[in-house]
Amino acid sequence: MQLERNEILTGLLVIGTIGVIAFLLVLLGAPGLFRPLVTYKVYFDNAAGIKPGAVVMLAGRKIGQVQKLYSPLTTAEEKQAQQAAAAIHPSEPGASPSPPPRFEARVDVQVDKNAKLYRDAKAQMIQLGLLGDMVIDFTQGTKESGRAKDKDSFSGERTPDLGEAAAKMLEVIKPVANEATNTMKDLQNTAQNLNKLTEENSELSLALTQFKTFGEHLSGLTAPDSALSHSLTNIEKISTSLTENDNIEVTLRNLRTSSERLKVATNELQPAGENIKQFSETIKTQPWRLIWPTTKKYPDASPTPAIARQGTITVRKTAKAKPRARATPTTRTSSR
């Protein structure tokens, strides 16, 4: 009897355990059975990666799951989704109108009715972790917009996955890579030019060799025993001797005396120069006066009063009268 009682208790325990497990499975697999749920429509341009049963979160907290996916959308439904998106997120006043977004997929989600999901919330399709599943997360809702109702619509945004991010990154990196390639080509050309410039028989090598030779010559020229050093030493000795004996001062004094004497001599020779000038003019204009001195002709007397013409000029006028009176020798010379 005791054995039968133990078997009955064991059977009841197993049946109770199975019932509890079944209850939990029903509770987890059939949402809405014990708590009220609401359904929302979320429109995306691409629903790749999301699956029925995927988690739906509100600011990172699980509130439901994905029920169904619909794609593609009809034209009427797409326009309805665009109108709903414009109503939830109106454009700023004064800003240029942006083109309406394109929606090609609709995701129906079931969430807890008690979740505080507001009408202006932002729906995003994100990936949990690097290789995790795609989920839908609602964020940035405001209380002023009011609680979302059953069958309300939301415009969703899809965060690029790893492949799409890599493709966009490649599009960004491609121009940079092209610029880097061109830069490397320029550096290669520069290196080739530098190799040509630094060759053994290049102009730069020859110029450096000549500069080296010039430096050696300059060093030899400025050496202590060079000719330039000896010349500078001799010049220093000469300047020292001139400074010590006051030869420069004596030379300058003699030069000044000589210049004064030359000036006096020049003043004394000035009348002789005038006579020579007159003699040369006579030779040029009246060469026959060398044979007949009395036939020299003087220019006509100017109307200037005799008081203004003094000295030698007045005497010359007096001397001119006699030769002009005797014109016979001149006539004979012309006839000859």
Tab-separated table of C-alpha atoms in Angstrom:
chain	number	residue	atom	x	y	z
A	1	MET	CA	0.000	0.000	0.000
A	2	GLN	CA	2.812	2.335	0.862
A	3	LEU	CA	4.407	1.630	-2.511
A	4	GLU	CA	1.210	2.383	-4.408
A	5	ARG	CA	0.824	5.699	-2.561
A	6	ASN	CA	4.358	6.754	-3.501
A	7	GLU	CA	3.724	5.879	-7.143
A	8	ILE	CA	0.531	7.950	-7.167
A	9	LEU	CA	2.332	10.993	-5.686
A	10	THR	CA	5.122	10.635	-8.213
A	11	GLY	CA	2.626	10.508	-11.072
A	12	LEU	CA	0.821	13.598	-9.789
A	13	LEU	CA	4.131	15.468	-9.506
A	14	VAL	CA	5.062	14.620	-13.094
A	15	ILE	CA	1.630	15.642	-14.374
A	16	GLY	CA	1.828	18.933	-12.470
A	17	THR	CA	5.300	19.640	-13.824
A	18	ILE	CA	4.159	18.981	-17.384
A	19	GLY	CA	1.182	21.284	-16.888
A	20	VAL	CA	3.347	24.122	-15.618
A	21	ILE	CA	5.734	23.745	-18.548
A	22	ALA	CA	2.828	23.704	-21.009
A	23	PHE	CA	1.377	26.808	-19.383
A	24	LEU	CA	4.687	28.637	-19.720
A	25	LEU	CA	5.050	27.592	-23.336
A	26	VAL	CA	1.562	28.816	-24.147
A	27	LEU	CA	2.224	32.064	-22.298
A	28	LEU	CA	5.461	32.686	-24.247
A	29	GLY	CA	4.220	31.432	-27.632
A	30	ALA	CA	0.792	33.022	-27.674
A	31	PRO	CA	1.115	36.716	-26.794
A	32	GLY	CA	-2.153	38.416	-26.040
A	33	LEU	CA	-3.606	35.386	-24.426
A	34	PHE	CA	-3.229	36.747	-20.914
A	35	ARG	CA	-2.439	40.439	-21.607
A	36	PRO	CA	-3.996	42.836	-24.162
A	37	LEU	CA	-1.970	43.636	-27.305
A	38	VAL	CA	-2.248	46.285	-30.040
A	39	THR	CA	-1.042	46.168	-33.632
A	40	TYR	CA	0.942	48.911	-35.374
A	41	LYS	CA	1.998	49.260	-39.011
A	42	VAL	CA	5.608	50.217	-39.632
A	43	TYR	CA	6.656	51.104	-43.215
A	44	PHE	CA	10.248	50.654	-44.442
A	45	ASP	CA	12.010	51.184	-47.728
A	46	ASN	CA	13.580	47.740	-47.318
A	47	ALA	CA	12.681	45.005	-44.842
A	48	ALA	CA	15.702	42.807	-45.495
A	49	GLY	CA	16.877	40.963	-42.399
A	50	ILE	CA	13.698	41.264	-40.319
A	51	LYS	CA	11.695	38.099	-39.679
A	52	PRO	CA	8.317	37.272	-38.109
A	53	GLY	CA	8.764	36.825	-34.384
A	54	ALA	CA	11.592	39.390	-34.240
A	55	VAL	CA	11.793	41.463	-31.103
A	56	VAL	CA	10.077	44.870	-30.886
A	57	MET	CA	11.513	47.244	-28.283
A	58	LEU	CA	10.700	50.603	-26.766
A	59	ALA	CA	13.940	52.468	-25.998
A	60	GLY	CA	15.752	49.129	-25.630
A	61	ARG	CA	13.006	47.370	-23.611
A	62	LYS	CA	11.091	44.463	-25.170
A	63	ILE	CA	7.391	45.240	-25.600
A	64	GLY	CA	6.315	42.861	-28.385
A	65	GLN	CA	7.260	41.069	-31.568
A	66	VAL	CA	6.886	41.210	-35.335
A	67	GLN	CA	3.672	39.588	-36.557
A	68	LYS	CA	3.712	39.765	-40.392
A	69	LEU	CA	5.616	41.276	-43.325
A	70	TYR	CA	4.035	42.654	-46.530
A	71	SER	CA	6.000	43.515	-49.682
A	72	PRO	CA	5.641	45.087	-52.170
A	73	LEU	CA	3.091	47.733	-51.314
A	74	THR	CA	0.322	49.005	-53.518
A	75	THR	CA	0.405	52.572	-54.800
A	76	ALA	CA	-2.525	53.596	-52.601
A	77	GLU	CA	-0.926	52.115	-49.490
A	78	GLU	CA	2.428	53.796	-50.286
A	79	LYS	CA	0.718	57.183	-50.608
A	80	GLN	CA	-1.108	56.541	-47.346
A	81	ALA	CA	2.236	55.767	-45.671
A	82	GLN	CA	3.770	58.949	-47.072
A	83	GLN	CA	0.868	61.020	-45.779
A	84	ALA	CA	1.192	59.414	-42.373
A	85	ALA	CA	4.927	60.147	-42.322
A	86	ALA	CA	4.310	63.783	-43.287
A	87	ALA	CA	1.716	64.144	-40.554
A	88	ILE	CA	3.983	62.671	-37.886
A	89	HIS	CA	7.150	64.526	-38.999
A	90	PRO	CA	6.067	67.793	-40.709
A	91	SER	CA	8.710	69.890	-42.492
A	92	GLU	CA	9.957	73.086	-40.868
A	93	PRO	CA	8.325	76.355	-42.008
A	94	GLY	CA	10.324	78.206	-44.630
A	95	ALA	CA	12.373	75.152	-45.586
A	96	SER	CA	12.312	73.820	-49.134
A	97	PRO	CA	9.983	70.812	-49.460
A	98	SER	CA	11.882	67.534	-49.566
A	99	PRO	CA	10.780	64.662	-51.823
A	100	PRO	CA	8.490	62.150	-50.079
A	101	PRO	CA	10.218	58.953	-48.868
A	102	ARG	CA	9.662	55.712	-50.705
A	103	PHE	CA	8.203	52.745	-48.820
A	104	GLU	CA	8.276	49.227	-50.265
A	105	ALA	CA	7.600	47.059	-47.222
A	106	ARG	CA	5.157	46.994	-44.302
A	107	VAL	CA	5.853	45.293	-41.017
A	108	ASP	CA	2.966	44.616	-38.621
A	109	VAL	CA	4.071	44.477	-34.991
A	110	GLN	CA	2.147	43.451	-31.882
A	111	VAL	CA	3.104	45.218	-28.675
A	112	ASP	CA	1.814	45.470	-25.147
A	113	LYS	CA	-1.125	47.833	-24.929
A	114	ASN	CA	0.205	49.273	-21.698
A	115	ALA	CA	3.508	50.289	-23.314
A	116	LYS	CA	3.779	54.073	-23.491
A	117	LEU	CA	4.303	54.334	-27.233
A	118	TYR	CA	3.555	57.823	-28.600
A	119	ARG	CA	2.415	58.781	-32.081
A	120	ASP	CA	5.563	60.758	-33.007
A	121	ALA	CA	7.942	57.985	-31.968
A	122	LYS	CA	10.744	57.112	-34.337
A	123	ALA	CA	10.885	53.495	-35.509
A	124	GLN	CA	14.310	52.088	-36.419
A	125	MET	CA	15.340	48.705	-37.701
A	126	ILE	CA	18.670	47.938	-36.042
A	127	GLN	CA	20.951	44.961	-35.594
A	128	LEU	CA	21.800	43.749	-32.104
A	129	GLY	CA	25.545	43.283	-32.081
A	130	LEU	CA	27.838	42.649	-34.996
A	131	LEU	CA	26.178	39.377	-36.040
A	132	GLY	CA	22.910	39.646	-34.063
A	133	ASP	CA	19.308	39.526	-35.289
A	134	MET	CA	17.450	42.532	-36.654
A	135	VAL	CA	14.956	44.177	-34.288
A	136	ILE	CA	12.603	47.165	-34.370
A	137	ASP	CA	13.158	49.845	-31.755
A	138	PHE	CA	10.819	52.798	-31.025
A	139	THR	CA	12.485	55.944	-29.579
A	140	GLN	CA	12.151	59.735	-29.185
A	141	GLY	CA	8.408	59.908	-28.619
A	142	THR	CA	6.865	62.931	-26.881
A	143	LYS	CA	3.928	62.917	-24.517
A	144	GLU	CA	2.314	65.938	-26.215
A	145	SER	CA	1.618	63.898	-29.375
A	146	GLY	CA	-0.565	61.413	-27.478
A	147	ARG	CA	-0.552	57.653	-27.110
A	148	ALA	CA	-0.546	55.567	-30.288
A	149	LYS	CA	-3.747	53.680	-31.009
A	150	ASP	CA	-4.402	50.303	-32.524
A	151	LYS	CA	-3.709	50.132	-36.315
A	152	ASP	CA	-1.677	53.381	-36.265
A	153	SER	CA	1.114	53.774	-38.813
A	154	PHE	CA	4.775	54.678	-38.357
A	155	SER	CA	7.475	55.522	-40.895
A	156	GLY	CA	10.561	53.476	-40.089
A	157	GLU	CA	14.227	53.963	-40.845
A	158	ARG	CA	16.582	51.127	-41.554
A	159	THR	CA	20.097	51.259	-40.151
A	160	PRO	CA	22.550	49.877	-42.717
A	161	ASP	CA	23.931	46.476	-41.833
A	162	LEU	CA	27.586	45.500	-42.007
A	163	GLY	CA	27.560	44.811	-45.744
A	164	GLU	CA	25.812	48.060	-46.643
A	165	ALA	CA	28.044	50.023	-44.274
A	166	ALA	CA	31.093	48.439	-45.896
A	167	ALA	CA	29.774	49.345	-49.364
A	168	LYS	CA	29.162	52.961	-48.323
A	169	MET	CA	32.547	53.077	-46.685
A	170	LEU	CA	34.119	51.829	-49.908
A	171	GLU	CA	32.319	54.580	-51.830
A	172	VAL	CA	33.761	57.139	-49.416
A	173	ILE	CA	37.217	55.571	-49.440
A	174	LYS	CA	37.377	55.173	-53.227
A	175	PRO	CA	38.076	58.878	-54.003
A	176	VAL	CA	40.616	58.938	-51.199
A	177	ALA	CA	42.259	55.824	-52.609
A	178	ASN	CA	42.377	57.396	-56.064
A	179	GLU	CA	43.991	60.510	-54.623
A	180	ALA	CA	46.455	58.334	-52.726
A	181	THR	CA	47.268	56.452	-55.935
A	182	ASN	CA	47.893	59.695	-57.813
A	183	THR	CA	50.027	60.927	-54.935
A	184	MET	CA	52.073	57.731	-55.013
A	185	LYS	CA	52.576	58.142	-58.764
A	186	ASP	CA	53.732	61.718	-58.218
A	187	LEU	CA	56.087	60.541	-55.487
A	188	GLN	CA	57.439	57.871	-57.808
A	189	ASN	CA	58.073	60.446	-60.534
A	190	THR	CA	59.736	62.703	-57.963
A	191	ALA	CA	61.957	59.844	-56.840
A	192	GLN	CA	62.955	59.134	-60.451
A	193	ASN	CA	63.775	62.796	-61.000
A	194	LEU	CA	65.853	62.809	-57.821
A	195	ASN	CA	67.732	59.733	-59.030
A	196	LYS	CA	68.465	61.455	-62.337
A	197	LEU	CA	69.485	64.613	-60.508
A	198	THR	CA	71.899	62.774	-58.232
A	199	GLU	CA	73.547	60.617	-60.880
A	200	GLU	CA	77.337	60.601	-61.204
A	201	ASN	CA	77.475	62.794	-64.321
A	202	SER	CA	74.423	64.924	-63.567
A	203	GLU	CA	74.489	68.700	-63.536
A	204	LEU	CA	74.061	68.760	-59.771
A	205	SER	CA	77.029	66.442	-59.239
A	206	LEU	CA	79.177	68.537	-61.583
A	207	ALA	CA	78.069	71.728	-59.854
A	208	LEU	CA	78.911	70.271	-56.466
A	209	THR	CA	82.309	69.203	-57.762
A	210	GLN	CA	82.990	72.683	-59.086
A	211	PHE	CA	81.781	74.190	-55.839
A	212	LYS	CA	84.123	71.881	-53.964
A	213	THR	CA	87.014	72.966	-56.203
A	214	PHE	CA	86.070	76.596	-55.665
A	215	GLY	CA	86.044	76.010	-51.925
A	216	GLU	CA	89.498	74.452	-52.088
A	217	HIS	CA	90.809	77.412	-54.083
A	218	LEU	CA	89.171	79.817	-51.671
A	219	SER	CA	90.745	77.993	-48.754
A	220	GLY	CA	94.147	78.148	-50.452
A	221	LEU	CA	93.652	81.831	-51.215
A	222	THR	CA	92.831	82.646	-47.603
A	223	ALA	CA	95.519	80.447	-46.091
A	224	PRO	CA	98.107	82.101	-43.774
A	225	ASP	CA	100.923	81.647	-46.319
A	226	SER	CA	98.911	82.605	-49.397
A	227	ALA	CA	99.704	85.494	-51.737
A	228	LEU	CA	96.602	87.364	-50.599
A	229	SER	CA	97.702	87.177	-46.984
A	230	HIS	CA	101.167	88.478	-47.916
A	231	SER	CA	99.630	91.298	-49.952
A	232	LEU	CA	97.372	92.320	-47.094
A	233	THR	CA	100.363	92.218	-44.754
A	234	ASN	CA	102.370	94.461	-47.100
A	235	ILE	CA	99.454	96.882	-47.438
A	236	GLU	CA	99.183	96.981	-43.680
A	237	LYS	CA	102.906	97.734	-43.384
A	238	ILE	CA	102.678	100.519	-46.000
A	239	SER	CA	99.665	102.089	-44.298
A	240	THR	CA	101.409	101.829	-40.953
A	241	SER	CA	104.544	103.513	-42.263
A	242	LEU	CA	102.518	106.265	-43.916
A	243	THR	CA	100.587	106.851	-40.740
A	244	GLU	CA	103.671	106.902	-38.531
A	245	ASN	CA	105.731	109.323	-40.728
A	246	ASP	CA	102.817	111.592	-41.681
A	247	ASN	CA	103.614	110.954	-45.364
A	248	ILE	CA	99.984	111.205	-46.317
A	249	GLU	CA	99.621	114.625	-44.732
A	250	VAL	CA	102.840	115.835	-46.394
A	251	THR	CA	101.710	114.453	-49.758
A	252	LEU	CA	98.353	116.152	-49.498
A	253	ARG	CA	100.030	119.429	-48.510
A	254	ASN	CA	102.375	119.204	-51.510
A	255	LEU	CA	99.459	118.373	-53.774
A	256	ARG	CA	97.571	121.412	-52.542
A	257	THR	CA	100.610	123.655	-53.096
A	258	SER	CA	101.110	122.233	-56.589
A	259	SER	CA	97.465	122.816	-57.450
A	260	GLU	CA	97.689	126.440	-56.326
A	261	ARG	CA	100.827	126.961	-58.400
A	262	LEU	CA	99.166	125.353	-61.379
A	263	LYS	CA	96.204	127.662	-60.963
A	264	VAL	CA	98.481	130.722	-60.912
A	265	ALA	CA	100.352	129.495	-63.989
A	266	THR	CA	97.050	128.929	-65.760
A	267	ASN	CA	95.983	132.481	-65.017
A	268	GLU	CA	99.325	133.794	-66.347
A	269	LEU	CA	99.037	131.763	-69.523
A	270	GLN	CA	95.499	132.969	-70.223
A	271	PRO	CA	96.641	136.095	-72.272
A	272	ALA	CA	99.018	133.907	-74.247
A	273	GLY	CA	96.136	131.606	-74.952
A	274	GLU	CA	94.081	134.507	-76.206
A	275	ASN	CA	96.930	135.551	-78.493
A	276	ILE	CA	97.299	132.013	-79.812
A	277	LYS	CA	93.557	131.907	-80.412
A	278	GLN	CA	93.684	135.154	-82.379
A	279	PHE	CA	96.699	133.881	-84.325
A	280	SER	CA	94.886	130.672	-85.259
A	281	GLU	CA	91.827	132.636	-86.371
A	282	THR	CA	94.037	134.876	-88.502
A	283	ILE	CA	95.667	131.817	-90.115
A	284	LYS	CA	92.234	130.355	-90.898
A	285	THR	CA	90.518	133.473	-92.225
A	286	GLN	CA	93.408	135.753	-93.518
A	287	PRO	CA	96.473	133.607	-94.279
A	288	TRP	CA	97.900	136.282	-96.657
A	289	ARG	CA	98.559	138.507	-93.656
A	290	LEU	CA	101.690	136.398	-93.105
A	291	ILE	CA	103.100	138.056	-96.273
A	292	TRP	CA	101.388	141.455	-96.052
A	293	PRO	CA	100.849	142.212	-92.386
A	294	THR	CA	99.124	145.512	-93.165
A	295	THR	CA	96.297	143.804	-95.046
A	296	LYS	CA	94.593	142.247	-92.010
A	297	LYS	CA	90.890	142.854	-92.019
A	298	TYR	CA	88.918	143.436	-88.843
A	299	PRO	CA	85.190	143.093	-88.496
A	300	ASP	CA	83.069	146.199	-88.953
A	301	ALA	CA	82.730	148.453	-85.953
A	302	SER	CA	79.651	147.746	-83.904
A	303	PRO	CA	77.203	150.538	-83.094
A	304	THR	CA	78.151	150.238	-79.435
A	305	PRO	CA	79.319	153.626	-78.066
A	306	ALA	CA	83.053	154.125	-77.872
A	307	ILE	CA	82.804	154.559	-74.100
A	308	ALA	CA	81.752	150.920	-73.682
A	309	ARG	CA	84.646	149.658	-75.849
A	310	GLN	CA	87.819	150.274	-73.922
A	311	GLY	CA	91.439	149.189	-73.971
A	312	THR	CA	92.728	147.068	-76.760
A	313	ILE	CA	89.566	147.177	-78.888
A	314	THR	CA	89.686	150.954	-79.282
A	315	VAL	CA	93.363	150.831	-80.235
A	316	ARG	CA	92.593	148.135	-82.829
A	317	LYS	CA	89.989	150.397	-84.462
A	318	THR	CA	92.587	153.126	-84.768
A	319	ALA	CA	95.070	150.734	-86.286
A	320	LYS	CA	92.517	149.468	-88.785
A	321	ALA	CA	92.063	152.821	-90.490
A	322	LYS	CA	95.465	152.853	-92.188
A	323	PRO	CA	95.299	149.402	-93.778
A	324	ARG	CA	91.847	150.073	-95.180
A	325	ALA	CA	93.046	153.300	-96.818
A	326	ARG	CA	95.776	151.378	-98.735
A	327	ALA	CA	93.840	148.908	-100.805
A	328	THR	CA	96.345	148.703	-103.666
A	329	PRO	CA	98.388	145.715	-102.391
A	330	THR	CA	95.235	143.775	-101.940
A	331	THR	CA	94.156	144.439	-105.503
A	332	ARG	CA	97.558	143.409	-106.819
A	333	THR	CA	97.420	140.180	-104.860
A	334	SER	CA	94.012	139.380	-106.256
A	335	SER	CA	95.206	140.090	-109.813
A	336	ARG	CA	98.190	137.828	-109.335
